[in-house]
Short mmCIF file of C-alpha atoms and ligand atoms in Angstrom, two decimals:
data_model
loop_
_atom_site.label_atom_id
_atom_site.label_comp_id
_atom_site.label_asym_id
_atom_site.label_seq_id
_atom_site.Cartn_x
_atom_site.Cartn_y
_atom_site.Cartn_z
CA UNK A 1 106.45 41.33 61.26
CA UNK A 2 104.56 41.56 57.56
CA UNK A 3 106.50 42.50 55.21
CA UNK A 4 105.33 43.65 51.71
CA UNK A 5 106.73 43.36 48.18
CA UNK A 6 105.95 45.31 45.15
CA UNK A 7 106.46 45.13 42.15
CA UNK A 8 105.89 48.34 40.05
CA UNK A 9 106.36 48.71 36.59
CA UNK A 10 106.91 52.11 36.27
CA UNK A 11 107.43 55.73 37.52
CA UNK A 12 103.64 56.42 37.42
CA UNK A 13 102.74 53.86 39.71
CA UNK A 14 105.60 54.56 41.78
CA UNK A 15 104.06 58.35 42.20
CA UNK A 16 101.17 56.87 42.58
CA UNK A 17 101.81 54.19 45.05
CA UNK A 18 104.07 57.04 47.32
CA UNK A 19 100.89 59.36 47.62
CA UNK A 20 98.36 56.74 48.45
CA UNK A 21 100.97 56.46 51.17
CA UNK A 22 101.92 59.95 51.72
CA UNK A 23 97.57 60.54 51.99
CA UNK A 24 97.40 57.93 54.72
CA UNK A 25 100.06 59.12 57.17
CA UNK A 26 100.29 60.10 60.50
CA UNK A 27 101.80 63.08 62.03
CA UNK A 28 105.70 62.56 63.17
CA UNK A 29 105.91 59.61 60.60
CA UNK A 30 109.23 58.47 59.97
CA UNK A 31 109.82 57.19 56.60
CA UNK A 32 113.64 55.45 55.79
CA UNK A 33 114.79 54.66 52.20
CA UNK A 34 117.34 52.73 51.33
CA UNK A 35 118.02 52.00 47.33
CA UNK A 36 120.91 52.93 44.86
CA UNK A 37 121.62 56.19 43.15
CA UNK A 38 118.29 56.24 40.44
CA UNK A 39 116.30 53.81 42.20
CA UNK A 40 113.53 56.34 42.92
CA UNK A 41 113.96 58.15 46.48
CA UNK A 42 113.64 60.97 45.90
CA UNK A 43 110.62 60.17 43.25
CA UNK A 44 108.76 58.63 45.72
CA UNK A 45 109.43 61.77 48.24
CA UNK A 46 107.85 63.59 45.60
CA UNK A 47 104.96 61.27 45.85
CA UNK A 48 104.59 61.94 49.19
CA UNK A 49 105.08 65.42 49.49
CA UNK A 50 102.11 65.47 46.06
CA UNK A 51 99.52 63.97 48.99
CA UNK A 52 101.24 66.69 51.86
CA UNK A 53 99.46 69.00 49.66
CA UNK A 54 103.34 71.22 48.79
CA UNK A 55 102.90 72.87 46.54
CA UNK A 56 107.14 73.95 46.33
CA UNK A 57 109.06 71.53 44.16
CA UNK A 58 110.56 69.19 45.91
CA UNK A 59 114.38 67.94 44.62
CA UNK A 60 116.98 65.87 46.40
CA UNK A 61 118.97 67.82 49.35
CA UNK A 62 122.10 66.15 49.09
CA UNK A 63 124.02 69.32 49.79
CA UNK A 64 122.27 70.56 52.11
CA UNK A 65 120.93 67.30 53.86
CA UNK A 66 117.98 68.50 55.25
CA UNK A 67 115.17 70.41 53.29
CA UNK A 68 111.70 71.68 54.93
CA UNK A 69 108.77 72.52 52.88
CA UNK A 70 104.69 73.02 54.48
CA UNK A 71 101.84 71.34 53.05
CA UNK A 72 99.07 70.09 55.09
CA UNK A 73 101.71 68.45 57.44
CA UNK A 74 105.14 69.39 57.20
CA UNK A 75 107.62 67.34 54.97
CA UNK A 76 111.03 66.87 56.59
CA UNK A 77 113.56 65.46 53.83
CA UNK A 78 116.88 64.35 54.25
CA UNK A 79 119.73 63.22 52.53
CA UNK A 80 122.53 62.06 54.49
CA UNK A 81 124.40 60.32 51.83
CA UNK A 82 127.28 63.05 52.14
CA UNK A 83 127.28 63.12 56.14
CA UNK A 84 131.22 62.59 56.79
CA UNK A 85 130.30 59.81 59.61
CA UNK A 86 127.14 57.91 60.60
CA UNK A 87 126.90 59.51 64.11
CA UNK A 88 127.31 63.04 62.98
CA UNK A 89 123.83 64.09 64.11
CA UNK A 90 122.44 67.22 63.35
CA UNK A 91 119.48 67.22 65.25
CA UNK A 92 117.92 64.71 63.73
CA UNK A 93 115.45 64.09 66.89
CA UNK A 94 113.70 67.64 67.00
CA UNK A 95 112.80 66.01 63.33
CA UNK A 96 111.83 63.35 64.04
CA UNK A 97 109.89 63.28 67.00
CA UNK A 98 107.27 66.06 66.13
CA UNK A 99 104.57 66.39 64.44
CA UNK A 100 105.81 66.55 60.91
CA UNK A 101 106.55 63.99 58.12
CA UNK A 102 110.44 63.22 58.11
CA UNK A 103 111.58 61.01 55.23
CA UNK A 104 115.42 60.05 55.08
CA UNK A 105 117.48 59.15 51.83
CA UNK A 106 120.42 56.77 52.22
CA UNK A 107 118.59 56.36 55.86
CA UNK A 108 121.10 53.12 56.53
CA UNK A 109 123.63 55.74 56.93
CA UNK A 110 122.74 57.05 60.28
CA UNK A 111 121.33 53.63 61.52
CA UNK A 112 121.81 53.96 65.32
CA UNK A 113 119.89 57.06 64.92
CA UNK A 114 116.85 55.96 63.50
CA UNK A 115 113.33 55.91 65.46
CA UNK A 116 113.02 52.40 66.75
CA UNK A 117 109.18 52.79 65.32
CA UNK A 118 109.70 53.90 61.53
CA UNK A 119 108.90 52.39 58.15
CA UNK A 120 111.53 51.36 56.11
CA UNK A 121 110.89 51.65 52.17
CA UNK A 122 113.70 49.32 50.25
CA UNK A 123 113.41 49.99 46.42
CA UNK A 124 115.36 47.43 43.89
CA UNK A 125 116.45 48.80 40.01
CA UNK A 126 114.59 45.05 38.62
CA UNK A 127 114.55 46.88 34.81
CA UNK A 128 114.34 50.31 32.97
CA UNK A 129 111.28 51.63 34.69
CA UNK A 130 110.15 48.75 37.17
CA UNK A 131 111.47 48.48 40.67
CA UNK A 132 110.55 46.17 43.32
CA UNK A 133 109.46 47.62 46.39
CA UNK A 134 110.07 46.16 50.05
CA UNK A 135 108.23 47.57 52.69
CA UNK A 136 109.42 46.59 56.34
CA UNK A 137 107.15 48.54 59.21
CA UNK A 138 108.61 48.56 63.07
CA UNK A 139 106.02 49.24 65.51
CA UNK A 140 101.81 48.80 65.56
CA UNK A 141 101.06 51.74 63.88
CA UNK A 142 103.64 51.46 60.63
CA UNK A 143 101.88 47.60 60.55
CA UNK A 144 98.17 48.77 60.38
CA UNK A 145 98.97 51.99 58.10
CA UNK A 146 100.89 49.42 55.85
CA UNK A 147 97.77 46.92 56.07
CA UNK A 148 96.17 49.67 54.84
CA UNK A 149 98.27 50.81 52.11
CA UNK A 150 100.30 47.78 50.49
CA UNK A 151 97.41 45.15 51.24
CA UNK A 152 96.05 44.45 47.40
P1 ADP B 1 117.60 58.70 44.26
O1 ADP B 1 116.21 59.52 44.70
O2 ADP B 1 117.33 57.14 44.42
O3 ADP B 1 118.98 58.73 43.53
P2 ADP B 1 115.76 59.57 42.00
O4 ADP B 1 114.07 59.32 42.42
O5 ADP B 1 116.18 60.62 42.19
O6 ADP B 1 116.17 58.20 42.46
O7 ADP B 1 115.89 58.89 40.35
C1 ADP B 1 114.81 57.88 39.96
C2 ADP B 1 115.09 58.00 38.20
O8 ADP B 1 114.42 56.62 38.09
C3 ADP B 1 114.36 59.49 37.98
O9 ADP B 1 114.83 59.72 36.54
C4 ADP B 1 112.88 58.43 37.43
O10 ADP B 1 112.39 59.17 36.28
C5 ADP B 1 113.34 57.19 36.87
N1 ADP B 1 112.38 55.98 37.17
C6 ADP B 1 112.21 55.04 35.68
N2 ADP B 1 111.70 53.70 36.41
C7 ADP B 1 111.18 54.55 37.45
C8 ADP B 1 109.86 53.99 38.83
N3 ADP B 1 109.69 53.01 38.66
N4 ADP B 1 110.26 54.26 39.93
C9 ADP B 1 110.81 55.33 40.24
N5 ADP B 1 112.01 55.97 39.59
C10 ADP B 1 111.66 55.32 38.28
MG1 MG B 2 117.98 61.07 45.78
#
């Protein structure tokens, strides 16, 4: 399985990369984001939302856990950091197996509930505005998506 590692120099480039991905996402795509607080998970989600023509401001759903937005495709933005335990199920499958796009912050917290086919994106802070973005596709559809977006 091919993995991708990209060095992103600044905020604008994170936004651009997320938009590039957002433009080619297929209905039902699931993106599992990981990274410390302040790494850029919400920033990356905002870029995807922009590409989906979502006009509403996308902000962190930390307290609500799931927020829905409508655009060219629906966006389900989850932040599962505050879940009481990893087995707590808020009906995630209804979002995952659906024609919208699901983006999950702190996805490893619900590791066992994640769909097998998905795109893992890990963001590492490597400088004040530099980030290392690691992308791991699971499943053929995500692999070809990555060839298109992350092969530079
Ligand atoms: P998270 O959701 O992972 O906690 P946020 O996206 O909310 O992180 O916050 C990321 C913070 O880091 C923002 O304040 C953003 O402006 C800043 N930042 C600086 N450089 C970058 C970059 N290259 N990519 C993403 N965020 C960056
Ligand atoms: Mg966040």
